[in-house]
Short mmCIF file of C-alpha atoms and ligand atoms in Angstrom, two decimals:
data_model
loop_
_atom_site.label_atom_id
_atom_site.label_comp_id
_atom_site.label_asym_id
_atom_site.label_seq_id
_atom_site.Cartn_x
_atom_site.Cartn_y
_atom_site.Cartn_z
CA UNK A 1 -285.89 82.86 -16.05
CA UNK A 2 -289.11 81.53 -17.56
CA UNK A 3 -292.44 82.70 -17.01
CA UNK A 4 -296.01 82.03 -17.60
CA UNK A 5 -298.53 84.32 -19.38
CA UNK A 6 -302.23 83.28 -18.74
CA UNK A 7 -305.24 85.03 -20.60
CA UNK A 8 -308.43 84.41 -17.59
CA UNK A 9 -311.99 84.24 -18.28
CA UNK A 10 -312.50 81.08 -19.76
CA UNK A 11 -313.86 78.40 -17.98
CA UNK A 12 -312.06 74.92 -18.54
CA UNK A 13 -313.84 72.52 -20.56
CA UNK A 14 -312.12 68.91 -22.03
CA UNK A 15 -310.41 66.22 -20.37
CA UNK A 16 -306.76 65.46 -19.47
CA UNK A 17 -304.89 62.23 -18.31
CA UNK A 18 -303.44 62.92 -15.00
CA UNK A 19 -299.64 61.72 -14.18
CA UNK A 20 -297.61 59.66 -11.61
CA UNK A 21 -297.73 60.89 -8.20
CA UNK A 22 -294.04 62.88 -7.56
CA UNK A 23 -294.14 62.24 -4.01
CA UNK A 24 -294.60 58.80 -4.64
CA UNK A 25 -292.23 58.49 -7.34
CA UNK A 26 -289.39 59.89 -4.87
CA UNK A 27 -289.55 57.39 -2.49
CA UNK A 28 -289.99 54.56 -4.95
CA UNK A 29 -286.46 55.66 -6.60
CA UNK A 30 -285.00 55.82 -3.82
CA UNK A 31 -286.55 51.66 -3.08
CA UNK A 32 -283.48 51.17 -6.00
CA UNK A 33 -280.92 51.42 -3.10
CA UNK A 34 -282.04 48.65 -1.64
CA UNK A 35 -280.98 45.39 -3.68
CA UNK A 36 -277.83 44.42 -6.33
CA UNK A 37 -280.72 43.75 -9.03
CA UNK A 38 -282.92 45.86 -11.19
CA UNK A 39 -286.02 47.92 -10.08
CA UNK A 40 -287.92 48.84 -12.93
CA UNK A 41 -290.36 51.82 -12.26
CA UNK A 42 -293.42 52.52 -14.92
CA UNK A 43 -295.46 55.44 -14.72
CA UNK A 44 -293.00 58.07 -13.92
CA UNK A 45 -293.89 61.33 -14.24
CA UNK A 46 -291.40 63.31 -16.35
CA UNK A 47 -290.66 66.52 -13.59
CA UNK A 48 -287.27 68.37 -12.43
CA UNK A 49 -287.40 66.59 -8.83
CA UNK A 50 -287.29 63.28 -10.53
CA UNK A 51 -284.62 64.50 -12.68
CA UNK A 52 -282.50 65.38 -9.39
CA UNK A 53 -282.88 62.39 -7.87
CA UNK A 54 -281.87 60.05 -10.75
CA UNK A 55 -279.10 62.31 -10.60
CA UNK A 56 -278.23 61.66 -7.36
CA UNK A 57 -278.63 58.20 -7.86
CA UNK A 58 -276.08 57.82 -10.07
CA UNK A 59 -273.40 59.75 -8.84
CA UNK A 60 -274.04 57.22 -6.05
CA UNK A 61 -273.40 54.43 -8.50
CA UNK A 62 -276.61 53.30 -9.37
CA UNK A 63 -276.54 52.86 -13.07
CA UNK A 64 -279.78 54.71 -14.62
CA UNK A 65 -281.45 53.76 -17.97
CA UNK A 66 -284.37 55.54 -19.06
CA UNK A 67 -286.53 53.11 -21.35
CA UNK A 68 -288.43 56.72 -21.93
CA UNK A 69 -289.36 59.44 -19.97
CA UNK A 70 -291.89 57.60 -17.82
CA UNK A 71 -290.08 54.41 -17.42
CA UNK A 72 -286.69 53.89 -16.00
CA UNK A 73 -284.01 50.94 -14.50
CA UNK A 74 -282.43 51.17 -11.67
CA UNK A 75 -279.66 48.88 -10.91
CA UNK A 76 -277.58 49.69 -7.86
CA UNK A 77 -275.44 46.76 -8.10
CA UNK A 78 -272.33 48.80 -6.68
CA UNK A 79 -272.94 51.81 -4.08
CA UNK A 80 -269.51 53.42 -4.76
CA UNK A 81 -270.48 57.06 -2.90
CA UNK A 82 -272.82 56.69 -0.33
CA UNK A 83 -272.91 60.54 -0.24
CA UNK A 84 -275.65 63.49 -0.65
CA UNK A 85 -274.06 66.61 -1.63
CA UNK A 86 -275.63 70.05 -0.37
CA UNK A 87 -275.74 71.21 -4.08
CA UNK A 88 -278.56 68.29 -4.48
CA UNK A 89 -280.12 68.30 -1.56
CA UNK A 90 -280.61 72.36 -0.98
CA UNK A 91 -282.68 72.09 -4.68
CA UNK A 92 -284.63 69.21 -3.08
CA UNK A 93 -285.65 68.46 0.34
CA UNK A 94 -286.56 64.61 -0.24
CA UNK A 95 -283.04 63.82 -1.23
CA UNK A 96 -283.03 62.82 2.76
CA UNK A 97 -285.24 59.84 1.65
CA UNK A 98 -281.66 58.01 0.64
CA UNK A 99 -280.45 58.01 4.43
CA UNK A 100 -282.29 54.79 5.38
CA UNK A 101 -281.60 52.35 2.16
CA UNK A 102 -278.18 53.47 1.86
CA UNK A 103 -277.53 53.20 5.68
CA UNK A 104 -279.15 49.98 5.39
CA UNK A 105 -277.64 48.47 2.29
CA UNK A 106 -274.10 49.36 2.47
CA UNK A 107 -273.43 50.71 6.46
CA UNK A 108 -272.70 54.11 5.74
CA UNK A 109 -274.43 57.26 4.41
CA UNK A 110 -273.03 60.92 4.02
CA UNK A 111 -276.07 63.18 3.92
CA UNK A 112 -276.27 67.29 3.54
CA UNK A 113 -279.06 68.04 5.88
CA UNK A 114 -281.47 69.95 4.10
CA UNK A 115 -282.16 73.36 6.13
CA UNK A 116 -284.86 75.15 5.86
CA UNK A 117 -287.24 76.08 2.87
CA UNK A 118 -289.72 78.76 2.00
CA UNK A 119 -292.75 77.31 3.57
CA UNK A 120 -290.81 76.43 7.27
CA UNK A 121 -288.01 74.83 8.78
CA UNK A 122 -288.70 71.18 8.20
CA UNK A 123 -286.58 70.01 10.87
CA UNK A 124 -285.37 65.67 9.98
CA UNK A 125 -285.13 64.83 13.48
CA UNK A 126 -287.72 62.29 13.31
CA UNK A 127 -285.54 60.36 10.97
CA UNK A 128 -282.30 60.52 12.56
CA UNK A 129 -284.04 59.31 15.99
CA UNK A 130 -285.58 56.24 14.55
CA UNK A 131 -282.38 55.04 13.04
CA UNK A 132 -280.17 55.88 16.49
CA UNK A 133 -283.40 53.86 17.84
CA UNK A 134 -282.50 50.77 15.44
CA UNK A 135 -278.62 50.92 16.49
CA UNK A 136 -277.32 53.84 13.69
CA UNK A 137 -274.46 56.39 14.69
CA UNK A 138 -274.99 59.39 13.85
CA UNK A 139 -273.10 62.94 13.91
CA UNK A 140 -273.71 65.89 12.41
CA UNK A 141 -270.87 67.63 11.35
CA UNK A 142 -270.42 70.31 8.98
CA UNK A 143 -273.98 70.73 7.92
CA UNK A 144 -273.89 66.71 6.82
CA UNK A 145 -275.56 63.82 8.50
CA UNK A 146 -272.86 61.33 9.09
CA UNK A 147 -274.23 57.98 9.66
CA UNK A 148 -272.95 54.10 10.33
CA UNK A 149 -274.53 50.66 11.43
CA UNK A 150 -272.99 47.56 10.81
CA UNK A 151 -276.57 45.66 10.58
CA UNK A 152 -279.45 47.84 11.76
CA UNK A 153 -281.49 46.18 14.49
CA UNK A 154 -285.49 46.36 14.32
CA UNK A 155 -287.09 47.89 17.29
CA UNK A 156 -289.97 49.61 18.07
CA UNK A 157 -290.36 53.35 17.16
CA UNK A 158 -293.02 55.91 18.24
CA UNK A 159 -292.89 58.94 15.91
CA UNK A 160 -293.29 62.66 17.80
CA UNK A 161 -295.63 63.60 15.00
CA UNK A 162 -296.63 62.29 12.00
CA UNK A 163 -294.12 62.69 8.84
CA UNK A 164 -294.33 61.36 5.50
CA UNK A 165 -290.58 61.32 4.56
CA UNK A 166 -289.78 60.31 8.03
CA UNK A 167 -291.99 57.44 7.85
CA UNK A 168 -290.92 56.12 3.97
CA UNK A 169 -287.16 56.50 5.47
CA UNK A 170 -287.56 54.22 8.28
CA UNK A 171 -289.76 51.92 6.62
CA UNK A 172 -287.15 51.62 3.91
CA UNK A 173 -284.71 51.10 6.49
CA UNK A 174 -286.25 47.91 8.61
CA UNK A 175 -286.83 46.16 5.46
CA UNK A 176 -282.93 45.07 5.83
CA UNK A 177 -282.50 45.09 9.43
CA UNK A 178 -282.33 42.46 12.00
CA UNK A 179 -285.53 41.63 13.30
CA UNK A 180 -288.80 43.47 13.93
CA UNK A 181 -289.33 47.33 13.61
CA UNK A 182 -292.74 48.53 14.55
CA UNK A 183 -293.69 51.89 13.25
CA UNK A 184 -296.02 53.89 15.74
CA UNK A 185 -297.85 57.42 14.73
CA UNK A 186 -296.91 56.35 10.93
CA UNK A 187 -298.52 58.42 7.68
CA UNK A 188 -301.15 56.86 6.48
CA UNK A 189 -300.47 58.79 3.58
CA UNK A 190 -301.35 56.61 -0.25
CA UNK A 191 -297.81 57.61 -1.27
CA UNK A 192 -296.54 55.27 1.77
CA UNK A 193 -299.11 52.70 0.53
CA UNK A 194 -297.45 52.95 -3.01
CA UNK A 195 -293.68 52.02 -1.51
CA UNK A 196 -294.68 49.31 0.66
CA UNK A 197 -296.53 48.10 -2.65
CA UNK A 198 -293.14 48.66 -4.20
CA UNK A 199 -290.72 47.31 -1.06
CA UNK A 200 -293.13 44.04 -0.72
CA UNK A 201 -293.03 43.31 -4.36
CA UNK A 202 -289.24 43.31 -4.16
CA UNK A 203 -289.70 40.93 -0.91
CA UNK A 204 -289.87 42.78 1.94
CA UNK A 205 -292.48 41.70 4.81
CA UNK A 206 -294.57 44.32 5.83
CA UNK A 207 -298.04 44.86 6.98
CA UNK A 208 -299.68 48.02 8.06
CA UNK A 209 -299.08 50.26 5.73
CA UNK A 210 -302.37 53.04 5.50
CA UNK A 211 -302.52 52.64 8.59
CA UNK A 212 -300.74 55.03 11.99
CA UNK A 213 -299.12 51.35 12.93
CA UNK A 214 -296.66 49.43 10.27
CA UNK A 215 -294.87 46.32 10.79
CA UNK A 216 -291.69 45.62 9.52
CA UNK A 217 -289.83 42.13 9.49
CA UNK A 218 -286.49 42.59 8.16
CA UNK A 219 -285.33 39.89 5.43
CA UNK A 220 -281.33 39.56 4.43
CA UNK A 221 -282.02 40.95 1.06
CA UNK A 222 -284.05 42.18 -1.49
CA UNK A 223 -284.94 41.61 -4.88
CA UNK A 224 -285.25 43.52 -8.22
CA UNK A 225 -289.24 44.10 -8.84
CA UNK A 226 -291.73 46.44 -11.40
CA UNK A 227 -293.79 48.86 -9.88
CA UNK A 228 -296.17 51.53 -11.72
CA UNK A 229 -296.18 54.50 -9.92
CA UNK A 230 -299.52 55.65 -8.34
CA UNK A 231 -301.30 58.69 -10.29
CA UNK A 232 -300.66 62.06 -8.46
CA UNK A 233 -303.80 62.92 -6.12
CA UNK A 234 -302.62 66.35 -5.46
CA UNK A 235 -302.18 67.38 -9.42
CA UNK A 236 -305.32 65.61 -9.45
CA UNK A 237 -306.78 67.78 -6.54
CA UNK A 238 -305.65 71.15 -8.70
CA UNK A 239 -307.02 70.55 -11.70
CA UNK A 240 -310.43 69.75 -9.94
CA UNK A 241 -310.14 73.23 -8.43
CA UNK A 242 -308.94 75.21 -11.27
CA UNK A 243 -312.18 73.60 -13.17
CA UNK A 244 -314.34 74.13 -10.15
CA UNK A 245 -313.29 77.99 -9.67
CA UNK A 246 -313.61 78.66 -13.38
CA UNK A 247 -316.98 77.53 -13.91
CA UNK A 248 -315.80 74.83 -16.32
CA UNK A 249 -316.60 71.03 -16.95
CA UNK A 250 -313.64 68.69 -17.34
CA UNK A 251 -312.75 64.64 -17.28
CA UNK A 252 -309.64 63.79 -15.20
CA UNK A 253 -308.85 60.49 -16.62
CA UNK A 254 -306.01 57.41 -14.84
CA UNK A 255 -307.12 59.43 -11.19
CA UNK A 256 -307.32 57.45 -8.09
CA UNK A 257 -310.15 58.52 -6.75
CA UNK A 258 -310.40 56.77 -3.30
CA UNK A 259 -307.05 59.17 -2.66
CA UNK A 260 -309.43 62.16 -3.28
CA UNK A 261 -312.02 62.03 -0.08
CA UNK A 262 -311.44 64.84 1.78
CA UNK A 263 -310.63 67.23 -1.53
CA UNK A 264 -313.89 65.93 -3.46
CA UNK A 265 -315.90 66.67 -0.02
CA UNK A 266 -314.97 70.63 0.02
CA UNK A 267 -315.45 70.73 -3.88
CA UNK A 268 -319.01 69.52 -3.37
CA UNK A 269 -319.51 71.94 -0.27
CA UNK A 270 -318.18 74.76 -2.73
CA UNK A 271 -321.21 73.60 -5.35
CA UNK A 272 -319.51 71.33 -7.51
CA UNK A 273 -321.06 68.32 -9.65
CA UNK A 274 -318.68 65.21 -9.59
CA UNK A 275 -318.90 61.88 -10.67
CA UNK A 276 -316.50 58.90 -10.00
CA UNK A 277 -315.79 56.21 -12.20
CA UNK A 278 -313.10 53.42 -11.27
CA UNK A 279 -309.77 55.38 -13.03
CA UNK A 280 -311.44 58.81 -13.67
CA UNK A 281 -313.13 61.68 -12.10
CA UNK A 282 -315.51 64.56 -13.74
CA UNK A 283 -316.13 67.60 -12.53
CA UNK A 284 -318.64 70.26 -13.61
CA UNK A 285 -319.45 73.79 -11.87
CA UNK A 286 -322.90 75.86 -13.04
CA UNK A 287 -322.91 78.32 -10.65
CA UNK A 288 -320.18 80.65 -9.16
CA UNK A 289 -318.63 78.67 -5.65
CA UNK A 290 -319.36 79.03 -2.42
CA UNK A 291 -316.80 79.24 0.21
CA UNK A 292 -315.50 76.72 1.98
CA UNK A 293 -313.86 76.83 5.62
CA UNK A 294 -310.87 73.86 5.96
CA UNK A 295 -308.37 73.00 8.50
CA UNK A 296 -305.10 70.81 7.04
CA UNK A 297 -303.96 68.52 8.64
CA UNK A 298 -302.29 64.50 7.85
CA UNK A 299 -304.01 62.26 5.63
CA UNK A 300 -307.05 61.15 5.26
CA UNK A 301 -307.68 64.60 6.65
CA UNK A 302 -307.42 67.47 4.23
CA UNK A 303 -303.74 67.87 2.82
CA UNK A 304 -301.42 71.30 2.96
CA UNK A 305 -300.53 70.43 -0.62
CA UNK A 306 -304.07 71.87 -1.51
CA UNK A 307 -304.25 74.56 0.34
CA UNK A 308 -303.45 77.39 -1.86
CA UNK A 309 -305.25 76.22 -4.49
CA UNK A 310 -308.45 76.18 -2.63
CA UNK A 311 -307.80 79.82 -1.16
CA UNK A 312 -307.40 80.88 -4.68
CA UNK A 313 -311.03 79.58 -5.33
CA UNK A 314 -311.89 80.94 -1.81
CA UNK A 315 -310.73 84.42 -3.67
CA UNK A 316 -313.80 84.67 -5.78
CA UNK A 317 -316.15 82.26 -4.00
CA UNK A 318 -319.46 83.27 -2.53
CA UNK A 319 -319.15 84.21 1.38
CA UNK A 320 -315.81 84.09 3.64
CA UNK A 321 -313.69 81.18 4.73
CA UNK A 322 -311.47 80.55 7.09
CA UNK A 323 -308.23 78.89 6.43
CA UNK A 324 -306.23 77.21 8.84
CA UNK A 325 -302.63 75.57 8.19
CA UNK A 326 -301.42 73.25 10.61
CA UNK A 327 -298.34 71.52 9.00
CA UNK A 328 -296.21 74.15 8.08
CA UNK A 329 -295.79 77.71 9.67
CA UNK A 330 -294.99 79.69 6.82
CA UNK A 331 -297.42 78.48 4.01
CA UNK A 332 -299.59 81.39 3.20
CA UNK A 333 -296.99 83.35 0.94
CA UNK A 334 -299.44 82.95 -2.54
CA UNK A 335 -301.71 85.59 0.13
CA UNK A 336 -299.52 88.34 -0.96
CA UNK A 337 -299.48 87.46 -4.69
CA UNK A 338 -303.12 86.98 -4.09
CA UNK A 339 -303.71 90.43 -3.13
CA UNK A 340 -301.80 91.90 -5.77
CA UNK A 341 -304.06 90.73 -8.31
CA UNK A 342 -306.93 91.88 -5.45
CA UNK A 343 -307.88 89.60 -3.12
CA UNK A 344 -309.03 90.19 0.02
CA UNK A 345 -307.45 88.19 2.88
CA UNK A 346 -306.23 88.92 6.14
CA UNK A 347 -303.49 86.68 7.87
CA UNK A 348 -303.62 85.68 11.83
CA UNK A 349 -300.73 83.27 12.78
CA UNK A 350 -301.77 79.99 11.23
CA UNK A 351 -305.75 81.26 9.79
CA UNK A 352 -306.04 82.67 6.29
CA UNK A 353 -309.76 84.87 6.53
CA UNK A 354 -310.65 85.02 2.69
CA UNK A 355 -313.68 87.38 1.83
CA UNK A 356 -315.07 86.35 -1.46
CA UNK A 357 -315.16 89.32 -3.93
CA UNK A 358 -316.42 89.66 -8.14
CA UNK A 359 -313.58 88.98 -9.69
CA UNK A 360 -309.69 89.33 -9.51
CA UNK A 361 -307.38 91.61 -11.43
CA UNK A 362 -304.57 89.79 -13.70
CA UNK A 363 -301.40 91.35 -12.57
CA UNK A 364 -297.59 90.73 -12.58
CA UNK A 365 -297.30 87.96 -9.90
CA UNK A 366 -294.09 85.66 -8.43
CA UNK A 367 -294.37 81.94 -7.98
CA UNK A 368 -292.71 81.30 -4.32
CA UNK A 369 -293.41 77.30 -3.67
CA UNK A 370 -294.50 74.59 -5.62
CA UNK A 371 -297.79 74.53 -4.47
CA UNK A 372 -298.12 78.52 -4.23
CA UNK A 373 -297.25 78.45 -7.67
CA UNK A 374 -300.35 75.93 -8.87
CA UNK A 375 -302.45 78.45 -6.68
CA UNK A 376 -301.34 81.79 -8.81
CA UNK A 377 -302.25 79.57 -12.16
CA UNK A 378 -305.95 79.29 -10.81
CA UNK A 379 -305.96 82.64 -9.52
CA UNK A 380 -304.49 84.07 -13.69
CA UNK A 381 -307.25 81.40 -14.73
CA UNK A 382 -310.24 83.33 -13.14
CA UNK A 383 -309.00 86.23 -13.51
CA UNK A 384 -310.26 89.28 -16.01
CA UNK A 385 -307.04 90.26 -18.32
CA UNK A 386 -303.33 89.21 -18.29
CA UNK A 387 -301.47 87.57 -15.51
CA UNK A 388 -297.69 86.44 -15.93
CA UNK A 389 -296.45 84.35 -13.19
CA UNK A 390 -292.54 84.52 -12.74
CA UNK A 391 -290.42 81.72 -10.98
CA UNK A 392 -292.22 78.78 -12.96
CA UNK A 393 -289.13 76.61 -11.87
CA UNK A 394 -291.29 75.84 -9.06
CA UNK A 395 -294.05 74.54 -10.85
CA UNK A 396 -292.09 72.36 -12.99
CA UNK A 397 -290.97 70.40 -9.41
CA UNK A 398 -294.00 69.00 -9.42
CA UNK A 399 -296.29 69.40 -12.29
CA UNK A 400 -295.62 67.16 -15.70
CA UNK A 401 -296.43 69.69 -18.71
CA UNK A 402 -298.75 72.10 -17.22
CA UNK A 403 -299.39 74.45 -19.80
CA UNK A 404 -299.87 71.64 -22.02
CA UNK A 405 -302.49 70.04 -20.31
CA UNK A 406 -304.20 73.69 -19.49
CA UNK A 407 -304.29 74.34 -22.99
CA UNK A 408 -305.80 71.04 -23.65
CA UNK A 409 -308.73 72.73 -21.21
CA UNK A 410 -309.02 75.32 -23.57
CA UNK A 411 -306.96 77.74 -21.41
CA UNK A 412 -305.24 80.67 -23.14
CA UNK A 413 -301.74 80.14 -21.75
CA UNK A 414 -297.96 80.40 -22.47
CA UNK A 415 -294.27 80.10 -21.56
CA UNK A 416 -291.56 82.50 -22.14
CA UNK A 417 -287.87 82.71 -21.64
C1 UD1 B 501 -294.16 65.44 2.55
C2 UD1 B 501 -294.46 65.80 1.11
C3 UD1 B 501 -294.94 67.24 1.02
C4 UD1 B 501 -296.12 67.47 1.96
C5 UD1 B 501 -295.79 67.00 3.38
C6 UD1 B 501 -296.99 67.04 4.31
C7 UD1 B 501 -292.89 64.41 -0.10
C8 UD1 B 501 -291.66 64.32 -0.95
N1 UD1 B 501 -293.23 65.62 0.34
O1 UD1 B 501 -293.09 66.30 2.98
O2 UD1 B 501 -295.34 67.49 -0.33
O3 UD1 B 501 -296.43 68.85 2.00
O4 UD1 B 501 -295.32 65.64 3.35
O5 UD1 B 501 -298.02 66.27 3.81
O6 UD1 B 501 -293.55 63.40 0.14
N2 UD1 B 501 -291.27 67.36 11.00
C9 UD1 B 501 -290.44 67.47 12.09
N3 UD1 B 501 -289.41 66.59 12.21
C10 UD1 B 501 -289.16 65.61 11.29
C11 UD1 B 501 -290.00 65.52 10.18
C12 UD1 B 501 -291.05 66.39 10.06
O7 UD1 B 501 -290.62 68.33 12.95
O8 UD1 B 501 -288.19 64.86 11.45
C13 UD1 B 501 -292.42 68.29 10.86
C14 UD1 B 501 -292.31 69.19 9.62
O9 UD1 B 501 -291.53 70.34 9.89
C15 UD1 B 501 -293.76 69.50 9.34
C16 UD1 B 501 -294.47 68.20 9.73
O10 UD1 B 501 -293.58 67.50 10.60
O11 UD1 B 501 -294.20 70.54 10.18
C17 UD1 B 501 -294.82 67.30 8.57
O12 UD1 B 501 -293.71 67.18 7.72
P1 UD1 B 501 -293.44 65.88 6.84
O13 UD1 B 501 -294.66 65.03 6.76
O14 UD1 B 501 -292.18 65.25 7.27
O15 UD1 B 501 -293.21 66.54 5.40
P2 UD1 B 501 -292.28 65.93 4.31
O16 UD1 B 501 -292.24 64.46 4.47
O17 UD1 B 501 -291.00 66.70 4.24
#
């Protein structure tokens, strides 16, 4: 198993150029379902959950070509197994994003449900309910989502709580039905944004999108389309943090910064300098942070995909700050990798309490989640000595070369076998 050695102390100083947004790119792959003819996708980022799904793809039938890492063509001319095996779907939870083209496109999907994961149960019923609402039958046999429509029929859908996945599925899905669909408590999440982008340029009708309502006419069929994948707010949202908590200065170039609101806001409460340009963001820190108190919850509000990474500033910030998770019951498990290297933070049900202290310890530390991981980098970053982080597998889910572009920052860091 690989793991990562980081030397801390040194602030980060330097610019990088930040990569296509994995949770958009997901959904946007699995867009490919949807028509006979060629999707061409630009802007890929080059990560093992993009891997998986062009995997799964094309055991589907889709035939794959990959112009280069970051651009690929996806031509799913002939669906020949409308099936998601568990072995897929257990190493990545938005494999369920094929259940609504497939259903839609050929009738039929076969689909492992995905179980649990470290950071909570992550239950799909959202998904399966809004497709029984547009005429789907589904069982659930076996651990696998059986489902079959012979045309799915648009309806009206009002979502129990807000899900991103759930919302890209049945979006996905009403672009082929019969009829209306009308989307109610939708994410208003910019990766949603990105695939209706993607869905109308392949000539779907929808309007709404960014917004908790989205409208969905269905047409027969779609069409192949190119879409450049939007760049990645939450790798984004990391490095500012990791540059932030270090003390460093650093250019963050091909951002989107009017993705970044509620992230930029805490960095500025926590003393940071930033400027915005139209495809880049700086960031420069003089003084040690201060703390800063946050509450996740769905976008625009401030996302759970950050959360570690600003309790690992909170670690050595000025003051104490309470964090509270509200999207997922078990995401605080960096806190006891924290603490290892020092930290002091105490745990009530959902709140993280995080008393700023000098300086953590580098110590031996494991990588649990994807975002867990990013948080153990900062924490090795800022902190004095050695700190090897075991379990990188995570972090290469979701970040494109990370070590790479922390090196580029002037960070002492490296992988080993
Ligand atoms: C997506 C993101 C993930 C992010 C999360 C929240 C992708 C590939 N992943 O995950 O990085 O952390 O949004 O911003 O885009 N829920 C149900 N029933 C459902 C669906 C969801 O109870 O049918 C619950 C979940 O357990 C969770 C909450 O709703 O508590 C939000 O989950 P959801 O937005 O669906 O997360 P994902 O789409 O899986």
């Amino acid at each position: 198993m690989q793991k990562l050695i980081i030397q801390g102390g040194s602030p980060l100083r330097g610019e990088i150029t930040i990569s296509g947004a994995k949770n958009a790119a997901l959904p946007v792959l699995c867009a490919s379902l949807l028509t006979r003819d060629t999707l061409q996708i630009t802007n890929l980022p080059f990560l093992k959950d993009v891997t998986t799904m062009l995997a799964l793809l094309e055991q589907m039938g889709t035939n794959v070509i990959a112009n280069n890492p970051s651009e690929v063509a996806l031509t799913a001319a002939h669906l020949s197994n409308p099936v998601a095996p568990y072995e897929m779907v257990k190493t990545m939870r938005a494999a369920i994003l094929v259940l609504g083209p497939l259903l839609a496109r050929t009738g039929e999907a076969n689909i492992s449900l995905p179980g649990g994961c470290a950071i909570g149960v992550r239950p799909v019923d959202q998904h399966i309910k809004g497709l029984q609402a547009m005429g789907a039958e589904i069982k659930i046999e076996h651990g696998y989502i059986h489902a079959v429509a012979k045309r799915l029929e648009g309806t009206r859908i009002v979502m129990d709580m807000v899900t991103v996945t759930g919302t890209e599925n049945l979006m996905m899905a009403a672009t082929l039905a019969a009829g209306t669909t009308i989307l109610e408590n939708a994410a208003r999440e910019p990766e949603v944004v990105d695939l209706a982008n993607c869905l109308v340029a392949m000539g779907a009708e929808i309007c709404g999108a960014g917004s908790d309502i989205i409208t969905i006419k269905g047409v027969k069929s779609l069409h192949g389309a190119t879409h450049h994948v939007m760049p990645d707010r939450i790798e984004t949202g990391t490095f500012l943090v990791a540059g932030a908590a270090s003390g460093g200065e650093i250019l963050l170039k091909r951002a989107c910064n009017k993705t970044l609101d509620a992230i930029l806001d805490k960095l500025l409460e926590a003393g940071a300098t930033i400027e915005t340009e139209e495809n880049q963001v700086s960031l420069k820190m003089n003084t040690k942070p201060k703390s800063v108190n946050f509450r996740t919850a769905p976008y625009p509000a401030f996302p759970t995909d950050m959360q570690a990474q600003f309790l690992a500033m909170n670690c050595i910030a000025d003051g104490t700050a309470i964090v509270t998770e509200t999207i997922f019951e078990n995401r605080f498990m960096h806190v006891q990798e924290l603490k290892r290297m020092n930290a002091n933070i105490e745990v009530e049900g959902n709140t993280a309490i995080v008393r700023g202290i000098k300086q953590l310890d580098g110590a031996n530390v494991m990588a649990t989640d994807l975002r867990a991981s990013a948080s153990l980098v900062i924490a090795g970053l800022i902190a004095q000595g050695e700190t090897v982080i075991d379990r990188i597998y995570h972090l290469d889910r979701g970040y494109e070369q990370i070590e790479k572009k922390l090196s580029q920052l002037g960070v002492q860091i490296k992988r080993i076998q």
